[in-house]
Short mmCIF file of C-alpha atoms and ligand atoms in Angstrom, two decimals:
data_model
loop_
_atom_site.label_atom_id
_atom_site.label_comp_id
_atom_site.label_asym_id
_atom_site.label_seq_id
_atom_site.Cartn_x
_atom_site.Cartn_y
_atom_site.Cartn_z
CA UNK H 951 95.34 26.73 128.31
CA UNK H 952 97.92 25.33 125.92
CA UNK H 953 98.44 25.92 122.29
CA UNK H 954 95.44 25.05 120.73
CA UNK H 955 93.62 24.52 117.34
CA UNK H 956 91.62 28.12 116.98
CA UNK H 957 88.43 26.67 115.51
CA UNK H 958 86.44 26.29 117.95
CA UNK H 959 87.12 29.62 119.46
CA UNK H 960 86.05 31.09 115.50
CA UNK H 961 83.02 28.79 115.59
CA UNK H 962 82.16 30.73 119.02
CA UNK H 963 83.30 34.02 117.50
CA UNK H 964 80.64 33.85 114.74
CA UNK H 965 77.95 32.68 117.02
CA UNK H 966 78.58 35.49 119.79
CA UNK H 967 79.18 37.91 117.24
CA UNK H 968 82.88 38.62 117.37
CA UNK H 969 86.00 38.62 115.66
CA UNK H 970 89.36 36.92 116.72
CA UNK H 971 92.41 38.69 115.17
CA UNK H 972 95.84 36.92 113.24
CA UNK H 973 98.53 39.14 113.81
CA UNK H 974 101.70 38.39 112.27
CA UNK H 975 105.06 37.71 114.26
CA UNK H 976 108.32 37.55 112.64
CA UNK H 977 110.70 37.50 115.90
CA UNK H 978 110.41 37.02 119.65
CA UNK H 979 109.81 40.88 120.93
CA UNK H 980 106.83 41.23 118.80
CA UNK H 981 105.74 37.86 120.25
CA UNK H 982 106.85 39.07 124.06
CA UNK H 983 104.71 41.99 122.97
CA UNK H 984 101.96 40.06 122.06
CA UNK H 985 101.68 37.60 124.48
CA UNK H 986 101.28 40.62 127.01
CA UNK H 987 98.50 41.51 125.33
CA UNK H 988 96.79 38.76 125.61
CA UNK H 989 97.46 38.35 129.38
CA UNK H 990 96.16 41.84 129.84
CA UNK H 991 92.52 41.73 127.27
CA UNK H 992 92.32 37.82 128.02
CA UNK H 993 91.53 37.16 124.84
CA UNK H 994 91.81 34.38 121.90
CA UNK H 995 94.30 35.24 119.19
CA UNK H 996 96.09 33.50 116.37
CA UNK H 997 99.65 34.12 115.94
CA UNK H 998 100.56 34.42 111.82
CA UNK H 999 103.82 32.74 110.48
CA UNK H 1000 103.85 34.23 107.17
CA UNK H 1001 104.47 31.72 104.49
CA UNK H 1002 107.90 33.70 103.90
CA UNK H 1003 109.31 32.85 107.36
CA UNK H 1004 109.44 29.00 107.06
CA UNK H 1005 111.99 29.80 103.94
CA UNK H 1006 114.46 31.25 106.54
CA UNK H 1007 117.04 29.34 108.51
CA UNK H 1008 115.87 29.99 112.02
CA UNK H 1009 112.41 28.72 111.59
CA UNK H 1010 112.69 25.60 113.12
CA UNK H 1011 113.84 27.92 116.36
CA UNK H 1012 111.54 30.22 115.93
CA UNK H 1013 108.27 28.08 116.16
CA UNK H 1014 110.50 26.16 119.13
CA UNK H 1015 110.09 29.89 120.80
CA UNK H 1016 106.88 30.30 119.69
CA UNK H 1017 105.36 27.28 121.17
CA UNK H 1018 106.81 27.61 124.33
CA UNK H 1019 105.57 31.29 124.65
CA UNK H 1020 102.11 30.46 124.19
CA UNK H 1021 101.70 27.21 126.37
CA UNK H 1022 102.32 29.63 128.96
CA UNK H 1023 99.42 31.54 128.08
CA UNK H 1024 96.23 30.77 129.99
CA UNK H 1025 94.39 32.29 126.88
CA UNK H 1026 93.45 30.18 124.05
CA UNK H 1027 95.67 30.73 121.29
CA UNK H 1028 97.05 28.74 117.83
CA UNK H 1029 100.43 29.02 115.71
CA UNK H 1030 98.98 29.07 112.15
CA UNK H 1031 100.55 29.16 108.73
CA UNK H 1032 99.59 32.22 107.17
CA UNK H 1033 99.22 32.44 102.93
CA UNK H 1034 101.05 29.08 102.75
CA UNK H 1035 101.96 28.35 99.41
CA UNK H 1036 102.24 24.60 98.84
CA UNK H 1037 101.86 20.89 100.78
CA UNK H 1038 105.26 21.23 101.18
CA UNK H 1039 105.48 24.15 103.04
CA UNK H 1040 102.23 23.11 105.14
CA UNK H 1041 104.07 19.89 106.11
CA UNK H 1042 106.91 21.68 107.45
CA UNK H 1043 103.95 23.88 109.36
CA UNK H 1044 102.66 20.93 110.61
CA UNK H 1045 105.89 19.28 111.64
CA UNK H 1046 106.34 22.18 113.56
CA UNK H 1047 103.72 22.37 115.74
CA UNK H 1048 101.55 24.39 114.11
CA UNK H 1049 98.13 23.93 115.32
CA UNK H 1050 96.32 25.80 112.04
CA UNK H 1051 97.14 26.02 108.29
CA UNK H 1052 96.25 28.63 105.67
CA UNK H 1053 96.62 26.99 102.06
CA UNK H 1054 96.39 30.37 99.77
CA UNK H 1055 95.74 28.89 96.35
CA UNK H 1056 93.34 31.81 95.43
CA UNK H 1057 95.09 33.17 92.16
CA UNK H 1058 94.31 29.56 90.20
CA UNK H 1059 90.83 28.90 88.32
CA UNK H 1060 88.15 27.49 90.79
CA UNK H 1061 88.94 23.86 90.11
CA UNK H 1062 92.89 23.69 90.46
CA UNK H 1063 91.91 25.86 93.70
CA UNK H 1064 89.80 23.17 95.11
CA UNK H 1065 92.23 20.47 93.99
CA UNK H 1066 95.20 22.53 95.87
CA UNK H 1067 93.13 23.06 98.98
CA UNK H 1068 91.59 19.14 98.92
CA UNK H 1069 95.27 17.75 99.08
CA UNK H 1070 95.90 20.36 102.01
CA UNK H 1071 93.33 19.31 103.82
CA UNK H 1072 93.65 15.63 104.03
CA UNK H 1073 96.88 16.27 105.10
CA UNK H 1074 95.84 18.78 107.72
CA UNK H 1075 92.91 16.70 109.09
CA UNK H 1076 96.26 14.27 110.01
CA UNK H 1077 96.83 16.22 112.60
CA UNK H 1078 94.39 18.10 113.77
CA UNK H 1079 94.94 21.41 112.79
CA UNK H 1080 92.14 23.81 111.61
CA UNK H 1081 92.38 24.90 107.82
CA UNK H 1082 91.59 27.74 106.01
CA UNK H 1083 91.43 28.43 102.19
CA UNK H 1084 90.36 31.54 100.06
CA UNK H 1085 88.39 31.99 97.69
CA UNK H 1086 88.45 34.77 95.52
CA UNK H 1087 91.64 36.68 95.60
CA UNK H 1088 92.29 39.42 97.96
CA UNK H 1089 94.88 42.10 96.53
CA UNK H 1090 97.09 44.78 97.34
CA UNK H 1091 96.19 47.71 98.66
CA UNK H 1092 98.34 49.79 96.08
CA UNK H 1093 96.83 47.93 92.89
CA UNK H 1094 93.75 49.09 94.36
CA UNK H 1095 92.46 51.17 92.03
CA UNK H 1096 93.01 48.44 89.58
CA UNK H 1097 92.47 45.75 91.57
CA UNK H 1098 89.82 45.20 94.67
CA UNK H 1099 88.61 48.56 94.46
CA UNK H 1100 87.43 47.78 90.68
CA UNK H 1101 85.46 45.07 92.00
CA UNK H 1102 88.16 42.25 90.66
CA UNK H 1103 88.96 39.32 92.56
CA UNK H 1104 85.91 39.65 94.61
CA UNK H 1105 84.16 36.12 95.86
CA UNK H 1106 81.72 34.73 93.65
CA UNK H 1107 78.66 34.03 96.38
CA UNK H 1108 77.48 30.73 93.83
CA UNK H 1109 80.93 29.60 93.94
CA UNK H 1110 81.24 29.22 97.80
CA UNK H 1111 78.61 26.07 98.41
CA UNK H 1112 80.42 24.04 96.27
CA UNK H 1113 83.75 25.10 97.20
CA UNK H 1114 83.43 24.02 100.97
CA UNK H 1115 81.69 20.75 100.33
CA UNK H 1116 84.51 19.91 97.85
CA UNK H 1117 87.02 20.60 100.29
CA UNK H 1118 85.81 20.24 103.96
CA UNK H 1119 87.71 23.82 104.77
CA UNK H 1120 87.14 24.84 108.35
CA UNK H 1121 87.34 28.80 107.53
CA UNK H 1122 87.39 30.70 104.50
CA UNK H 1123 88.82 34.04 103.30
CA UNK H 1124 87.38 36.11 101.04
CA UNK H 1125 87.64 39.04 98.57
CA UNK H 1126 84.68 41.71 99.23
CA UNK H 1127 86.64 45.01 98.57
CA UNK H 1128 89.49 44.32 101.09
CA UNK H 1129 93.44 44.70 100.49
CA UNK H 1130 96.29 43.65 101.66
CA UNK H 1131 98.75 46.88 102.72
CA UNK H 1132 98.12 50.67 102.31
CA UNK H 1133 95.01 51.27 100.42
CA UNK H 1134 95.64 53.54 97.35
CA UNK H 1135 92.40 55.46 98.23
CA UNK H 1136 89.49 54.87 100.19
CA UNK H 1137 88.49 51.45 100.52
CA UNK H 1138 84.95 50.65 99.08
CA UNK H 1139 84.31 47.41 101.32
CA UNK H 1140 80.76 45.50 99.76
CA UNK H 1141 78.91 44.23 102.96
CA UNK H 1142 76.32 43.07 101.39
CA UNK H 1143 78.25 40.22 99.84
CA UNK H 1144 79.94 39.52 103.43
CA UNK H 1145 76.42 39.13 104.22
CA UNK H 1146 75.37 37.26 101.37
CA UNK H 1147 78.09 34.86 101.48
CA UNK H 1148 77.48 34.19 105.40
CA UNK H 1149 74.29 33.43 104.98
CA UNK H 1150 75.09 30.64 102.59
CA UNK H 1151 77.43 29.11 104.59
CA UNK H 1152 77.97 27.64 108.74
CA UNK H 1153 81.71 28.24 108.63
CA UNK H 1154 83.58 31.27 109.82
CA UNK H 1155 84.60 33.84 107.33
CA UNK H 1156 88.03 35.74 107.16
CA UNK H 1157 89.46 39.15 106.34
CA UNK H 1158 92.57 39.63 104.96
CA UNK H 1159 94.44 42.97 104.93
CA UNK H 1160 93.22 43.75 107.97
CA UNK H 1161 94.55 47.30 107.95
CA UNK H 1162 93.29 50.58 107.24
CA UNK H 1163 89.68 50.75 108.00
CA UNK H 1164 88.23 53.19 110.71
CA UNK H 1165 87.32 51.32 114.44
CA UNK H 1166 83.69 51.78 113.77
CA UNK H 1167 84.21 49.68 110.06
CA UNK H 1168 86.10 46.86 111.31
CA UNK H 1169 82.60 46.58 113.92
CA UNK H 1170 80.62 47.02 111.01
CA UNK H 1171 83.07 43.97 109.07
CA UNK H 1172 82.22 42.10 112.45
CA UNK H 1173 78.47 42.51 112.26
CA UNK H 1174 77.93 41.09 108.75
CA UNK H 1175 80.01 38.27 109.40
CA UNK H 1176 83.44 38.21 109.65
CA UNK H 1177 84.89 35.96 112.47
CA UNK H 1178 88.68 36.29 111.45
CA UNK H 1179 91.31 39.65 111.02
CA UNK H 1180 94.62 39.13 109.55
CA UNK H 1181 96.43 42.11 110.61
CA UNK H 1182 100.20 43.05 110.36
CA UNK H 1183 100.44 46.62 108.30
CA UNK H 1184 99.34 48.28 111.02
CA UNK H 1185 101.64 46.61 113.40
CA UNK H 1186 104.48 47.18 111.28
CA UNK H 1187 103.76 51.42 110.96
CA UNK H 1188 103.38 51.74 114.53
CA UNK H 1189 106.19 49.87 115.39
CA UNK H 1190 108.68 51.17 112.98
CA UNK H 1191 107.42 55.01 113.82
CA UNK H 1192 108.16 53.83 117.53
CA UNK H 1193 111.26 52.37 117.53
CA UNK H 1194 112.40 55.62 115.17
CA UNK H 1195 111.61 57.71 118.29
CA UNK H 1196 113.63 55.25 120.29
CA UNK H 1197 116.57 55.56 118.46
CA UNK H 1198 115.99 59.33 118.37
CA UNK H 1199 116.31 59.48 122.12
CA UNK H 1200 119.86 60.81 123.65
CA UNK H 1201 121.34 57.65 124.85
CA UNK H 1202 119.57 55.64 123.14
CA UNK H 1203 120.07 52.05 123.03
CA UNK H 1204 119.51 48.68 121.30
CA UNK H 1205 117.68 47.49 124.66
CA UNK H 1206 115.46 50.50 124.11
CA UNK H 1207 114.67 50.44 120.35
CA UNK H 1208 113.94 46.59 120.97
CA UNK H 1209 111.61 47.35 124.11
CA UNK H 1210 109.87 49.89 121.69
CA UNK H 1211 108.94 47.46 119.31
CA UNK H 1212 107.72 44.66 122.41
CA UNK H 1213 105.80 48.01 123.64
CA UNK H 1214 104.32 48.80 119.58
CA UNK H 1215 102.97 45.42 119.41
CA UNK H 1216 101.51 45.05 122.84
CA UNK H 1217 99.73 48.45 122.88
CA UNK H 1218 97.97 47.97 118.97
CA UNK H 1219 97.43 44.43 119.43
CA UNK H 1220 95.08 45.37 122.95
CA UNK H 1221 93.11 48.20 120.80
CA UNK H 1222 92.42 45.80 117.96
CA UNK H 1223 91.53 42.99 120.56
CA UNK H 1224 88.90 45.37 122.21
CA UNK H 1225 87.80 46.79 118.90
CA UNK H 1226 87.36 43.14 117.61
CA UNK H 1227 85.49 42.21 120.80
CA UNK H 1228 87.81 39.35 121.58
CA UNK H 1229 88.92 41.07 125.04
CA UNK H 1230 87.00 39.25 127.33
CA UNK H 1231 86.33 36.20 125.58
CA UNK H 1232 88.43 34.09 126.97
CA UNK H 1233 88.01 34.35 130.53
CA UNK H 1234 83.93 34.27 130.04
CA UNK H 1235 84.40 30.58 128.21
CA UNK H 1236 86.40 28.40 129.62
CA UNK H 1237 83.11 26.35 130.47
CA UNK H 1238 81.94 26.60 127.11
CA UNK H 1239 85.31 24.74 125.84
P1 LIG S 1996 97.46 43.83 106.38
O1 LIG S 1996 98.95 43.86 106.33
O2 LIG S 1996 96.83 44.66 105.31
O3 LIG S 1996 96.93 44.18 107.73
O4 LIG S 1996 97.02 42.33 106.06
C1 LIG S 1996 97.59 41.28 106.79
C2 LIG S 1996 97.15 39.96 106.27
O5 LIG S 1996 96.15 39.82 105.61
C3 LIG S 1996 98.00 38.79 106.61
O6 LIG S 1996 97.47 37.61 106.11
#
């Protein structure tokens, strides 16, 4: 199964009742790590490029890596801009290969966010590649206090109808009590407006700031209808905490502190995939596709 556009894997995700992650990869171990993960859950999963990245000078090898690591995979899986800022940076995204774009225009009033999206996704629809907006704004976990634990930023349910037929998104994040990073305290995640919002609408939804909820709250995320994770904090902690050991070790090496983080990646990114019920899922489809 090549590199492929990941929406109709999330349209099957919402109908079956699961949850396909985006974890974010910034070099080629985490990827190696990765990609073993999804050889071992068979699963469909979205690799992140975080807007950031395509400002560096090696992202035009980078993707090149990237896109030859996953047409090996006999899994499903898409290359997708993650928070991308501008057309700009989309059209480098999609010059690239990229088979999915996020165009994160969530901080501006409702109708500069629609206009940002609209141009995003004529572009997009160019090429085939799935896009996703947000609406709402999703903030950081240590303005949380302040921020999505106050209730601010969440998604306006009346909002979303018109949003989506102004813009022809594909998927759609939004802002329910969820933060990107470390929450400050405990997060305070409205389900009934995941709910609310899902029943208004036939797309897949999306969660940013994946981490810090309990197993048994990312199910209950699942069940009122989320069909997308963005997930990296948690990838970064157990990596880092790993490869500390690593270097810790008498004799301890680059090769080893590198296999650590390959190992970090592969071993979180099978828990989430199982947790998310996306293990499986792509062995049991292929004749759905
Ligand atoms: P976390 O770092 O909180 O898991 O969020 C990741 C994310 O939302 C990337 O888009």
């Amino acid at each position: 199964m090549p590199l492929v556009s990941i929406v109709p894997e999330l349209i099957r995700a919402r109908n079956m009742g699961y949850a396909i992650p985006s974890f974010n990869v910034f070099e080629p171990h985490a990827v190696d790590g990765l990609i073993s993960a999804l050889q071992k859950s068979a699963a469909p999963c979205i690799f992140g490029v975080y807007s950031g990245c395509l400002k560096e000078a090696n992202i035009r090898a980078f993707a090149a890596y990237l896109r030859e690591r996953v047409n090996q995979l006999e899994v499903p899986a898409s290359i997708m801009l993650d928070h991308g800022e501008n057309l700009e940076q989309v059209q480098l995204a999609l010059d690239l290969g990229f088979t999915d774009v996020m165009i994160d225009a969530s901080r501006l009033p409702f109708e500069e966010n629609i206009a940002k999206t609209r141009e995003v996704v004529q572009l997009a629809r160019h090429y085939g590649a799935g896009i996703e907006a947000e609406l709402g704004h999703v903030g950081l976990g240590d303005q949380y206090n302040q921020f999505g634990g106050a209730r601010k930023g969440f998604t306006d349910p009346r909002l979303v109808a018109e949003f989506l037929e102004k813009t022809g998104v594909d998927f759609l994040a939004i802002a329910f009590g969820n933060a990107h990073g470390e929450y400050q305290s405990e997060p305070r995640l409205d389900l009934d407006l995941v709910r609310e919002v899902r029943d208004k609408v036939s797309i897949p939804l999306v969660m940013h700031g994946g981490t810090g909820l309990t197993d048994d709250q990312y199910r209950e995320v699942i069940r009122a209808g989320i069909s997308k994770i963005n997930y990296f904090t948690g990838l970064n902690k157990a990596a880092t905490a790993r490869m500390i050991r690593a270097a810790a070790e008498p004799g301890a090496t680059m090769f080893g502190i590198l296999s650590a983080l390959r190992e970090a990646y592969e071993e979180t990114c099978i828990h989430y995939l199982e947790v998310f019920g996306a293990a499986g899922q792509a062995s049991s489809t292929s004749q759905a596709r």
